[in-house]
CSV table of N, CA, C and O in Angstrom, one decimal:
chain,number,residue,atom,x,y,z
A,743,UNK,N,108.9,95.3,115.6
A,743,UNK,CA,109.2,95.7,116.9
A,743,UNK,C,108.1,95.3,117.9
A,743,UNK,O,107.0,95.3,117.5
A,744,UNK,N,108.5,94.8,119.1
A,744,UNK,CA,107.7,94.1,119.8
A,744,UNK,C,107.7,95.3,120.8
A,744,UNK,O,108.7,96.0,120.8
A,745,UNK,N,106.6,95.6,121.7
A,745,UNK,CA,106.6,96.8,122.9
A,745,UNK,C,106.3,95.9,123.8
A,745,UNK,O,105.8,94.8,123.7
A,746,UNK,N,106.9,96.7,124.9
A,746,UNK,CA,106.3,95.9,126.4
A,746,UNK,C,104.9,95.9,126.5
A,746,UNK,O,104.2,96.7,126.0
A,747,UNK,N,104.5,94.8,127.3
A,747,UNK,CA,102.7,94.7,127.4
A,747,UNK,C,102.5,95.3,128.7
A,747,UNK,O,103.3,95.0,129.7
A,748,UNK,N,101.6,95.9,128.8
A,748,UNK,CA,100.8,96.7,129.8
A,748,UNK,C,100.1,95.8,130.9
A,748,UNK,O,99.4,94.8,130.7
A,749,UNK,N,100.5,96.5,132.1
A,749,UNK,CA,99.5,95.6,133.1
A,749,UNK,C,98.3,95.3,132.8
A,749,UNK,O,97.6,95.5,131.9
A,750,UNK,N,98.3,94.7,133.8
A,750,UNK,CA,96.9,94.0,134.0
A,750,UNK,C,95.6,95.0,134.0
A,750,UNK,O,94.6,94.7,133.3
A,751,UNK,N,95.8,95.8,134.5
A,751,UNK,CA,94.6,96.7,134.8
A,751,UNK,C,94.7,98.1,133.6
A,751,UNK,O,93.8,98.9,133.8
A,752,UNK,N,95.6,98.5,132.6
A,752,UNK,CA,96.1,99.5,131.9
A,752,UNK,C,95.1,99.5,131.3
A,752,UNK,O,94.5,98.4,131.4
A,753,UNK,N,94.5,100.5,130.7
A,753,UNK,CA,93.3,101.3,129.8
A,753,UNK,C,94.7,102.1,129.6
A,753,UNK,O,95.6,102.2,130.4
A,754,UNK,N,94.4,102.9,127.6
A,754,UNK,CA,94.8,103.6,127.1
A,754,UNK,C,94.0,105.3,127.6
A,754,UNK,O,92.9,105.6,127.9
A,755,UNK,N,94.7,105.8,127.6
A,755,UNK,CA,93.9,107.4,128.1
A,755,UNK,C,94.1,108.4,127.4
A,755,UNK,O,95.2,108.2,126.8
A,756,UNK,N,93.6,109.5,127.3
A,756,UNK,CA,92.9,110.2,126.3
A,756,UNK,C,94.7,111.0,126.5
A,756,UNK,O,95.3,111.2,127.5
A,757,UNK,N,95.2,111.3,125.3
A,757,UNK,CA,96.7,112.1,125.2
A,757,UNK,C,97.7,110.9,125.0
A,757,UNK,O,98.7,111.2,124.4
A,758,UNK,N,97.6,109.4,125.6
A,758,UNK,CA,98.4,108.7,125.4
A,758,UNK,C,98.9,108.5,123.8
A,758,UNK,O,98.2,108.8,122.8
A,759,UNK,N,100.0,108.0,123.9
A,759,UNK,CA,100.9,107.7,122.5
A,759,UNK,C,100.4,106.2,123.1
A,759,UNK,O,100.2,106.0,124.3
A,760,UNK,N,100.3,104.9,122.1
A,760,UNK,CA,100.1,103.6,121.7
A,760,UNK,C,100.7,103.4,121.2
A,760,UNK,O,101.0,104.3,120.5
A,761,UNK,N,101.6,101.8,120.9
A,761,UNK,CA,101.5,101.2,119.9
A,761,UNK,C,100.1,100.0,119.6
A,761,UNK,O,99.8,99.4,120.6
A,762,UNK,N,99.3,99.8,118.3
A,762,UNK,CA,98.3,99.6,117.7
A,762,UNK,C,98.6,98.4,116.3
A,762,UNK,O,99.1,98.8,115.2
A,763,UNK,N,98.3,97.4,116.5
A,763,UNK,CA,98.2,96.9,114.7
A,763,UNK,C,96.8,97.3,113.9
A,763,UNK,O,95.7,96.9,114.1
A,764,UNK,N,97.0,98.1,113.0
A,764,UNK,CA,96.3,98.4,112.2
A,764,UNK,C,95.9,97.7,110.8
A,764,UNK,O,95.6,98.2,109.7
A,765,UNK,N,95.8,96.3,111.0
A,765,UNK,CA,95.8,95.1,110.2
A,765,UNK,C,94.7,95.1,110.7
A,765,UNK,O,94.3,95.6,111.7
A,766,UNK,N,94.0,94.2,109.5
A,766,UNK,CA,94.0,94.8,108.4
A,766,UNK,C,93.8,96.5,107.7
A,766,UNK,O,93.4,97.5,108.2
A,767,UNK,N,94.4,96.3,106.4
A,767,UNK,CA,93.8,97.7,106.2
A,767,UNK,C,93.8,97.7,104.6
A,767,UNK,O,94.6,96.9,104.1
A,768,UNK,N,93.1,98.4,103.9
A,768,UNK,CA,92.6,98.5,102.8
A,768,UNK,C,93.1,100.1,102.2
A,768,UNK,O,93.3,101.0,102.9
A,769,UNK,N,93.1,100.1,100.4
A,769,UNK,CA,93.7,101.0,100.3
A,769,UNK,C,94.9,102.3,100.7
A,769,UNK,O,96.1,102.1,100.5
A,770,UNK,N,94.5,103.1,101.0
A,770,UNK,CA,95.4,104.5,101.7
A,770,UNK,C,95.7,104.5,103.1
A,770,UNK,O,96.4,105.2,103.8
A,771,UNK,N,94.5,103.3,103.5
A,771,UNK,CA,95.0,103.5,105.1
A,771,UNK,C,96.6,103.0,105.6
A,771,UNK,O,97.4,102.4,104.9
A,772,UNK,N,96.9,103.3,106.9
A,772,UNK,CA,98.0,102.7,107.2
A,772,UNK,C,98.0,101.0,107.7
A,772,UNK,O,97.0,100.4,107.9
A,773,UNK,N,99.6,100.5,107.9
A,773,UNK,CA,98.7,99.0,107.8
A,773,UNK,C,100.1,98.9,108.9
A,773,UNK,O,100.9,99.8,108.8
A,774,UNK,N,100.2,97.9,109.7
A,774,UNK,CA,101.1,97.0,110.8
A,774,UNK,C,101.1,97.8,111.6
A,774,UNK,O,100.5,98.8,111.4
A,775,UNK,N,101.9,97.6,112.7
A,775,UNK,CA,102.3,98.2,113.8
A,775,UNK,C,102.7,99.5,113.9
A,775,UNK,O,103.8,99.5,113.6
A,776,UNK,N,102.2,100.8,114.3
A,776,UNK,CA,102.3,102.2,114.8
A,776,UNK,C,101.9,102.8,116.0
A,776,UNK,O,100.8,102.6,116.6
A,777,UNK,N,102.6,103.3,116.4
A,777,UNK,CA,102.1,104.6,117.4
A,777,UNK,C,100.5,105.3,116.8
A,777,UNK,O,100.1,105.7,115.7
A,778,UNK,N,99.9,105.2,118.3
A,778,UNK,CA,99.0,105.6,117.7
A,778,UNK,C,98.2,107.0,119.0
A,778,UNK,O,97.9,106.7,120.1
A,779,UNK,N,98.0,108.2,118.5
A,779,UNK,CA,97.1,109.1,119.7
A,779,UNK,C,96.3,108.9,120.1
A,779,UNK,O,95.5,108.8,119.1
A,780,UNK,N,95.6,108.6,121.2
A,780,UNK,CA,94.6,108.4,121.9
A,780,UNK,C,93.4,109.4,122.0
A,780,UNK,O,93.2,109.7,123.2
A,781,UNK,N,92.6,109.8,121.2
A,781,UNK,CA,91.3,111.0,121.5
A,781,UNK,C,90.6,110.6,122.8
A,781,UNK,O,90.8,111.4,123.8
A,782,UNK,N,89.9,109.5,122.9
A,782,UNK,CA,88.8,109.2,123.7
A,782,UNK,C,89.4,108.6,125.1
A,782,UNK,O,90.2,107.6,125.2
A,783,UNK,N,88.6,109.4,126.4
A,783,UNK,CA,89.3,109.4,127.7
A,783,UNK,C,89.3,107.6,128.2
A,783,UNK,O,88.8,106.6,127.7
A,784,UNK,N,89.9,107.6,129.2
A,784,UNK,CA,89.8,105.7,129.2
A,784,UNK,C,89.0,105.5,129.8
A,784,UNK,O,89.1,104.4,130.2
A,785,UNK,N,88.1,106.0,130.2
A,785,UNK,CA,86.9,105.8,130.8
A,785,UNK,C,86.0,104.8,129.7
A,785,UNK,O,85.8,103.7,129.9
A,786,UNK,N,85.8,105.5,128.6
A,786,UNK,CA,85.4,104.8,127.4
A,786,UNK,C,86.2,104.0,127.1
A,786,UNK,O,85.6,103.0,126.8
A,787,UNK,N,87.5,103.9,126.9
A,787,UNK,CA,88.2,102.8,126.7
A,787,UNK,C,88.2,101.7,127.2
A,787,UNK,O,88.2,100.7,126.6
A,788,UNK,N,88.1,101.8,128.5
A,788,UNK,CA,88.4,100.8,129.8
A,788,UNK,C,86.5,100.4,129.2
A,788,UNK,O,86.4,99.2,129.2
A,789,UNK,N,85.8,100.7,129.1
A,789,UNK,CA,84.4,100.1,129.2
A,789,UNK,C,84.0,98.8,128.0
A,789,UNK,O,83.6,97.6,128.1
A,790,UNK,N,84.4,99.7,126.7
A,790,UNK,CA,83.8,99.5,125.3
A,790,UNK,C,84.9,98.6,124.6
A,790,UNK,O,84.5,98.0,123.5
A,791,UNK,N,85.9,98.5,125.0
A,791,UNK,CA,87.3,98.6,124.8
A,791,UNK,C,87.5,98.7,123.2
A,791,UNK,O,87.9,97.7,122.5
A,792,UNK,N,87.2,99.9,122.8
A,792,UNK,CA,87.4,100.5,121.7
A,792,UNK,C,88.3,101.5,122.0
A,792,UNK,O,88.4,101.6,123.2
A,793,UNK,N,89.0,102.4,121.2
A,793,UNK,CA,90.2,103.3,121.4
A,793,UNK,C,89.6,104.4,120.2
A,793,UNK,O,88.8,103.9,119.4
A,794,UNK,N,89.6,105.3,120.1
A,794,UNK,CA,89.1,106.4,119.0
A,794,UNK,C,90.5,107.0,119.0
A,794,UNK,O,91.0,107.1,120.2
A,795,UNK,N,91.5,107.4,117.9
A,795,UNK,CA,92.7,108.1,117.8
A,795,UNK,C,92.9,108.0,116.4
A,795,UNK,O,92.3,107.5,115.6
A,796,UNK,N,94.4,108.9,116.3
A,796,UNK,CA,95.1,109.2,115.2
A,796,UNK,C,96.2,108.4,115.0
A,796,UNK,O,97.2,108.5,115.6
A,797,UNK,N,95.9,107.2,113.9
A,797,UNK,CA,98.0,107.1,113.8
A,797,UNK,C,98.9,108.2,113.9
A,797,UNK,O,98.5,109.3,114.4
A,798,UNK,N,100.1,107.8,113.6
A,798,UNK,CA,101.5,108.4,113.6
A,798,UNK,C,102.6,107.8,112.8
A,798,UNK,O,102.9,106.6,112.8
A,799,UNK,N,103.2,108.8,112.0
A,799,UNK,CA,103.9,107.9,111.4
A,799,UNK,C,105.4,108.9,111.3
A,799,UNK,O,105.4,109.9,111.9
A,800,UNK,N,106.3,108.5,110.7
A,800,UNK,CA,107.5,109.1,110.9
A,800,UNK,C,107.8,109.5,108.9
A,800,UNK,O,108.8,110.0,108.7
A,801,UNK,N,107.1,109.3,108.1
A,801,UNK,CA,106.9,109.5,106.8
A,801,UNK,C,107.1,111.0,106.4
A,801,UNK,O,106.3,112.0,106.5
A,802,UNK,N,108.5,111.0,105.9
A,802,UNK,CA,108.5,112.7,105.5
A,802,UNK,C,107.8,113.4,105.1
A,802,UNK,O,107.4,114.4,105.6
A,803,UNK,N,107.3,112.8,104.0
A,803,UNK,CA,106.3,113.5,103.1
A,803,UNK,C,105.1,114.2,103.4
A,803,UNK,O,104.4,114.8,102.6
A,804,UNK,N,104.8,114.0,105.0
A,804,UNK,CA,103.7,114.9,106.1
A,804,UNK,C,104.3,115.6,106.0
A,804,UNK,O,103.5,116.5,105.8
A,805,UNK,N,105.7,116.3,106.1
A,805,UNK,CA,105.9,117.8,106.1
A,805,UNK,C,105.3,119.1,105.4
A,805,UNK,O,105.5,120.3,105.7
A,806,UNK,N,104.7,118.5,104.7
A,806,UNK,CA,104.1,119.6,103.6
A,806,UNK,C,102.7,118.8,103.5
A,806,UNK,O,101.9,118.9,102.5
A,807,UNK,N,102.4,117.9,104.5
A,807,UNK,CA,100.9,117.8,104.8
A,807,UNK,C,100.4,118.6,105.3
A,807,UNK,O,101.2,119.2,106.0
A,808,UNK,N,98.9,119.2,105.2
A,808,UNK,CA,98.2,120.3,106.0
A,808,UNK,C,97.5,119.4,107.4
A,808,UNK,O,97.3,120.0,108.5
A,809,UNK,N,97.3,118.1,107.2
A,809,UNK,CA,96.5,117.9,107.9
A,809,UNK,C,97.5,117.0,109.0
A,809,UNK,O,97.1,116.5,110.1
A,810,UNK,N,98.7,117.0,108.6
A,810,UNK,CA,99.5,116.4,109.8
A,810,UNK,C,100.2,117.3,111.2
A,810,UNK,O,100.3,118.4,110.8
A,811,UNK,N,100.4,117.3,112.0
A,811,UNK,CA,100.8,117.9,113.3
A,811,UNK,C,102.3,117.5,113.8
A,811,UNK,O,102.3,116.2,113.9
A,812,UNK,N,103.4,118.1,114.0
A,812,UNK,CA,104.5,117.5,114.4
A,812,UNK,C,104.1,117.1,115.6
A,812,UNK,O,103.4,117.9,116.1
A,813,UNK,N,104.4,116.1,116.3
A,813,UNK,CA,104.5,115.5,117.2
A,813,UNK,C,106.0,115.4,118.1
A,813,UNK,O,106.0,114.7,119.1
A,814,UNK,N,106.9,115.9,117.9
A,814,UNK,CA,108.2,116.3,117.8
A,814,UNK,C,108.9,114.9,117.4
A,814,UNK,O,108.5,114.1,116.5
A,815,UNK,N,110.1,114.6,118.2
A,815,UNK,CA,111.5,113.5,117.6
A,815,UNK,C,110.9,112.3,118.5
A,815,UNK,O,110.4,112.2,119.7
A,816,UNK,N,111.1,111.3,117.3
A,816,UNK,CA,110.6,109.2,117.1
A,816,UNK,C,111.6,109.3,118.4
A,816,UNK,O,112.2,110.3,118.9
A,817,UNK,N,111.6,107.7,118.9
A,817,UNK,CA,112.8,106.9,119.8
A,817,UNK,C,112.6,106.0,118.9
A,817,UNK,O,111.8,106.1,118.0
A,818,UNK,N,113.3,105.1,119.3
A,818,UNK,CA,113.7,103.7,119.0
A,818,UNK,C,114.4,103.7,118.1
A,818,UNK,O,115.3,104.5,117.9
A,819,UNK,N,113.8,102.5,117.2
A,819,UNK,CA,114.6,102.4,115.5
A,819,UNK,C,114.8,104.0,114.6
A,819,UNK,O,115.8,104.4,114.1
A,820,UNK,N,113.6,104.6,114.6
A,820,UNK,CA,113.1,105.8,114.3
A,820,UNK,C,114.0,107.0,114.8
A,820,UNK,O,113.7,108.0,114.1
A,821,UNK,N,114.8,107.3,115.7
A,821,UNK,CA,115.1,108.5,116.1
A,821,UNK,C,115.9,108.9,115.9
A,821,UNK,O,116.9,108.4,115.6
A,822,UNK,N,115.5,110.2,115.9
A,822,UNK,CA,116.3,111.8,115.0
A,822,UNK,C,114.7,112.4,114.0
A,822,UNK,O,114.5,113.5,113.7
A,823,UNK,N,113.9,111.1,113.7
A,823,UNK,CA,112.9,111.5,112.6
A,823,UNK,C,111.7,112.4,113.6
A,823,UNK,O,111.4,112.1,114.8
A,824,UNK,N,111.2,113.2,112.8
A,824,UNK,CA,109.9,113.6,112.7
A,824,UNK,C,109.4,112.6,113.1
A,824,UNK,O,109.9,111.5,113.0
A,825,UNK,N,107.8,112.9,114.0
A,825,UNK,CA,106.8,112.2,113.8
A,825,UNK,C,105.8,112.9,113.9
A,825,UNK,O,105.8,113.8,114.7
A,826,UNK,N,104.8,112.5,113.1
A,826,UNK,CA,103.4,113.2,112.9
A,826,UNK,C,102.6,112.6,113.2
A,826,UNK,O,102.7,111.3,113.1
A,827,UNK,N,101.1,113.3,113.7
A,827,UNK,CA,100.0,112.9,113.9
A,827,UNK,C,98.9,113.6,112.2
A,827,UNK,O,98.7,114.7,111.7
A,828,UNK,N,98.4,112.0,112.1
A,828,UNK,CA,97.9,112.0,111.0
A,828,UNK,C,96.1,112.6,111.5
A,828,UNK,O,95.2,111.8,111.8
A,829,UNK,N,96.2,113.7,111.4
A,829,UNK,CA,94.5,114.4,111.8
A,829,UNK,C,93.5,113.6,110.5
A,829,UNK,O,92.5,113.0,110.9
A,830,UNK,N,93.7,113.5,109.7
A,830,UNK,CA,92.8,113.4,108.9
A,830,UNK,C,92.7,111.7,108.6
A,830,UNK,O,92.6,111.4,107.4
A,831,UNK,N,92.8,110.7,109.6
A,831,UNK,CA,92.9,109.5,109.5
A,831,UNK,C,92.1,109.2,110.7
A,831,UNK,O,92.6,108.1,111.2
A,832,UNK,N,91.2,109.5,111.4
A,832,UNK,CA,90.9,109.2,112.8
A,832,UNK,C,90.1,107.5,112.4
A,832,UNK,O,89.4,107.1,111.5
A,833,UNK,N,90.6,106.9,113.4
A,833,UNK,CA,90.2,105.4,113.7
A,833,UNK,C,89.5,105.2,115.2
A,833,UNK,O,89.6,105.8,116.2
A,834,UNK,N,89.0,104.1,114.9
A,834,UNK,CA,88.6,103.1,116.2
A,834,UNK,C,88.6,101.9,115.8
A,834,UNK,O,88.3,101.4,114.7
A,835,UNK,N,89.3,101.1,117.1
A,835,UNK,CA,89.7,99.9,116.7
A,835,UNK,C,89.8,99.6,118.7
A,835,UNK,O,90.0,100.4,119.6
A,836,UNK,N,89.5,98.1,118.7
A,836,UNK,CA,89.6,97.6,119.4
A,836,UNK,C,90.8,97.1,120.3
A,836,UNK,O,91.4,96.1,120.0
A,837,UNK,N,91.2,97.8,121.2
A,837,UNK,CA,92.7,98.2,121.0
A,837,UNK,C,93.0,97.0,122.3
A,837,UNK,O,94.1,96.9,122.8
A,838,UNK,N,92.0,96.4,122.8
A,838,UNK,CA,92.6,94.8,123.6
A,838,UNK,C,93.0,93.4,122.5
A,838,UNK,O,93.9,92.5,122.8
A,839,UNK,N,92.1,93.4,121.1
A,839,UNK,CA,92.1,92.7,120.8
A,839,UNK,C,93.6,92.7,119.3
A,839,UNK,O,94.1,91.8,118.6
A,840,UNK,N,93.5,94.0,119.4
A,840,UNK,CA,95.1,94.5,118.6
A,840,UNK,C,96.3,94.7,119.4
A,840,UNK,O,97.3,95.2,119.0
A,841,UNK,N,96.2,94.2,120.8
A,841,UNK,CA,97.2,94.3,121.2
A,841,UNK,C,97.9,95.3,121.5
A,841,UNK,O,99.1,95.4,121.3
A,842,UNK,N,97.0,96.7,122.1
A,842,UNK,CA,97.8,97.7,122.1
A,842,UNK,C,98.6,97.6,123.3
A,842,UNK,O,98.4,96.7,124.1
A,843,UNK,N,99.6,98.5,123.6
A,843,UNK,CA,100.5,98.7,124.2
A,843,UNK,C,101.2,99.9,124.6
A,843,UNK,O,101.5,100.7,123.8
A,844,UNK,N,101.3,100.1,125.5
A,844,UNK,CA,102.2,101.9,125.7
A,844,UNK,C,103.2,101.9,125.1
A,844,UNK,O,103.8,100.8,125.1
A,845,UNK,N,103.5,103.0,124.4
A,845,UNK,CA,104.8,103.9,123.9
A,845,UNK,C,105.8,104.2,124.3
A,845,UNK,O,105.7,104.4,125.5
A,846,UNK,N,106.6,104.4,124.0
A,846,UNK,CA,108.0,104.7,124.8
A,846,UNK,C,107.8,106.2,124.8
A,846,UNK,O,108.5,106.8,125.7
A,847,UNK,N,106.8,107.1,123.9
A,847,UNK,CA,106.8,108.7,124.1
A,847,UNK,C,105.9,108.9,124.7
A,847,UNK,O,105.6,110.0,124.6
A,848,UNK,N,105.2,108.0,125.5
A,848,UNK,CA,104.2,107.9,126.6
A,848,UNK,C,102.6,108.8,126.4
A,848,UNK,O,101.5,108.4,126.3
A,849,UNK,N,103.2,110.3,126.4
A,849,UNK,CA,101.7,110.8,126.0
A,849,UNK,C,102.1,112.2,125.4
A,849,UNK,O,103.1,112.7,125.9
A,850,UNK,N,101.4,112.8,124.7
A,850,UNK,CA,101.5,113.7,123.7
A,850,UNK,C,101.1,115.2,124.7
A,850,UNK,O,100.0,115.2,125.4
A,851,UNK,N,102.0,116.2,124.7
A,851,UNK,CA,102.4,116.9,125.7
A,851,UNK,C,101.1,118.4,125.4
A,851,UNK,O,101.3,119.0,124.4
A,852,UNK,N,100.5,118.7,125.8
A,852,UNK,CA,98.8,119.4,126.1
A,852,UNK,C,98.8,120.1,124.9
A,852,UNK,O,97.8,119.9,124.2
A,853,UNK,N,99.8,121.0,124.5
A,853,UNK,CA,99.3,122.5,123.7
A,853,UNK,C,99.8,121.4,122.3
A,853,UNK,O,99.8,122.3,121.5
A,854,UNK,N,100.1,120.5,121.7
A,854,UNK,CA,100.3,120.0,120.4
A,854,UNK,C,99.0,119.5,120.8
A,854,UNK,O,98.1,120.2,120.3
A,855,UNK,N,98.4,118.3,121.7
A,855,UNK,CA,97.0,117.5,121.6
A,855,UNK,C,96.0,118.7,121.5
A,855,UNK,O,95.0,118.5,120.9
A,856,UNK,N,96.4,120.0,122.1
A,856,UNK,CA,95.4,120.7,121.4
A,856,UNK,C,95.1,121.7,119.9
A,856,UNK,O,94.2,122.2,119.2
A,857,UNK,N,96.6,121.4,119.8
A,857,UNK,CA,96.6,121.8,118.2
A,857,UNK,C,96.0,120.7,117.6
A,857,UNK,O,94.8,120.9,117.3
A,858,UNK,N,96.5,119.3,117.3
A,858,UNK,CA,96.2,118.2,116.8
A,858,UNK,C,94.4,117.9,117.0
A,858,UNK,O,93.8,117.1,116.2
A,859,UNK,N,93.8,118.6,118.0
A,859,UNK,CA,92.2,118.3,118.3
A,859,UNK,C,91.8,119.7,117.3
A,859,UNK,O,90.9,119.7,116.6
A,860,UNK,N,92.7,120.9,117.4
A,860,UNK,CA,91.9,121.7,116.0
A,860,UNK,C,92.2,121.5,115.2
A,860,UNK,O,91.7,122.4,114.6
A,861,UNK,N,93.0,120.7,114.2
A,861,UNK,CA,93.2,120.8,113.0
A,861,UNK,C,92.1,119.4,112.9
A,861,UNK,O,91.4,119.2,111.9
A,862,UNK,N,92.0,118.6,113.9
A,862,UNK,CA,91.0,117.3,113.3
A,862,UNK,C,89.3,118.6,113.3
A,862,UNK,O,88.6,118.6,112.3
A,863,UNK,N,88.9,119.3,114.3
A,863,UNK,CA,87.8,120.2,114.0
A,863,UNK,C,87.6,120.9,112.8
A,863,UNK,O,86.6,121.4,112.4
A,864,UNK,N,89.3,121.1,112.1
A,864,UNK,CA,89.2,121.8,110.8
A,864,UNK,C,88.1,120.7,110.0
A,864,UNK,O,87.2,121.1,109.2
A,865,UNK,N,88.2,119.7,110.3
A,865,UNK,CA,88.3,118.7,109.2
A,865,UNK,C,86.2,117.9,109.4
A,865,UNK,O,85.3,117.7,108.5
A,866,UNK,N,86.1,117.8,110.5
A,866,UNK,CA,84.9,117.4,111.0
A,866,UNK,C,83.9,118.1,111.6
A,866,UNK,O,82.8,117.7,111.9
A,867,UNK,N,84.6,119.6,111.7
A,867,UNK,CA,83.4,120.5,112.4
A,867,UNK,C,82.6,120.2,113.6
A,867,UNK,O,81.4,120.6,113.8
A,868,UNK,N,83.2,119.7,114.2
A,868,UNK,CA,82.1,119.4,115.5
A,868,UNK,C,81.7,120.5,116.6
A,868,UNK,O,80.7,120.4,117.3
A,869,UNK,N,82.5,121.6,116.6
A,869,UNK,CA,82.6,123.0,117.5
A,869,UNK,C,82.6,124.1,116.2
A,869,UNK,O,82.7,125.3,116.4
């Protein structure tokens, strides 16, 4: 699936949905093209151009994950499915030179990104 490319001036921003190539990847991680949550505000984005976030994946089998978060219903090829944010996968990746791109579910709506930022605190303790 190809996404539209983002202007010229677009930074990803903190709550945005992405799509991300996650190529390479090794073992358990996820690998090609996904939606991906944005943690870190685009201020840092736009600077470093590093991205800090959570994949997403539409994979049933998170239902009975503790560490996944519904994100509510996919579009595209995907819709009708679940989609989850994978808390316990947090990345950074260089998200100009992976070709990120906006999402068609644009940005992840406040009280889930704040569920989705405590269940990653379950996991990392930072507060």
């Amino acid at each position: 699936m190809v996404a539209a490319r983002a202007g010229k001036g677009w930074a990803p921003e903190r709550r945005d949905i992405i799509w991300i190539d996650c190529n390479p990847q090794a073992g358990r991680e996820m690998r090609d093209r996904h939606p991906f949550l944005v943690l870190s505000p685009r201020n840092f984005n736009e600077r470093t151009s590093l991205v800090i976030g959570l994949p997403m994946t539409t994979a049933a089998y998170n239902a009975d994950n503790p560490f996944a978060v519904v994100a509510g219903r996919a579009g595209g090829a995907k819709t009708g499915k679940t989609s989850y944010v994978l808390c316990h996968q947090p990345k950074s990746f260089d998200w100009r030179i992976r070709d990120a791109a906006p999402h068609p579910l644009k940005q992840l709506d406040a009280a889930r990104f704040a569920e989705v930022c405590g269940v990653l605190n379950q996991i990392v303790q930072l507060t």
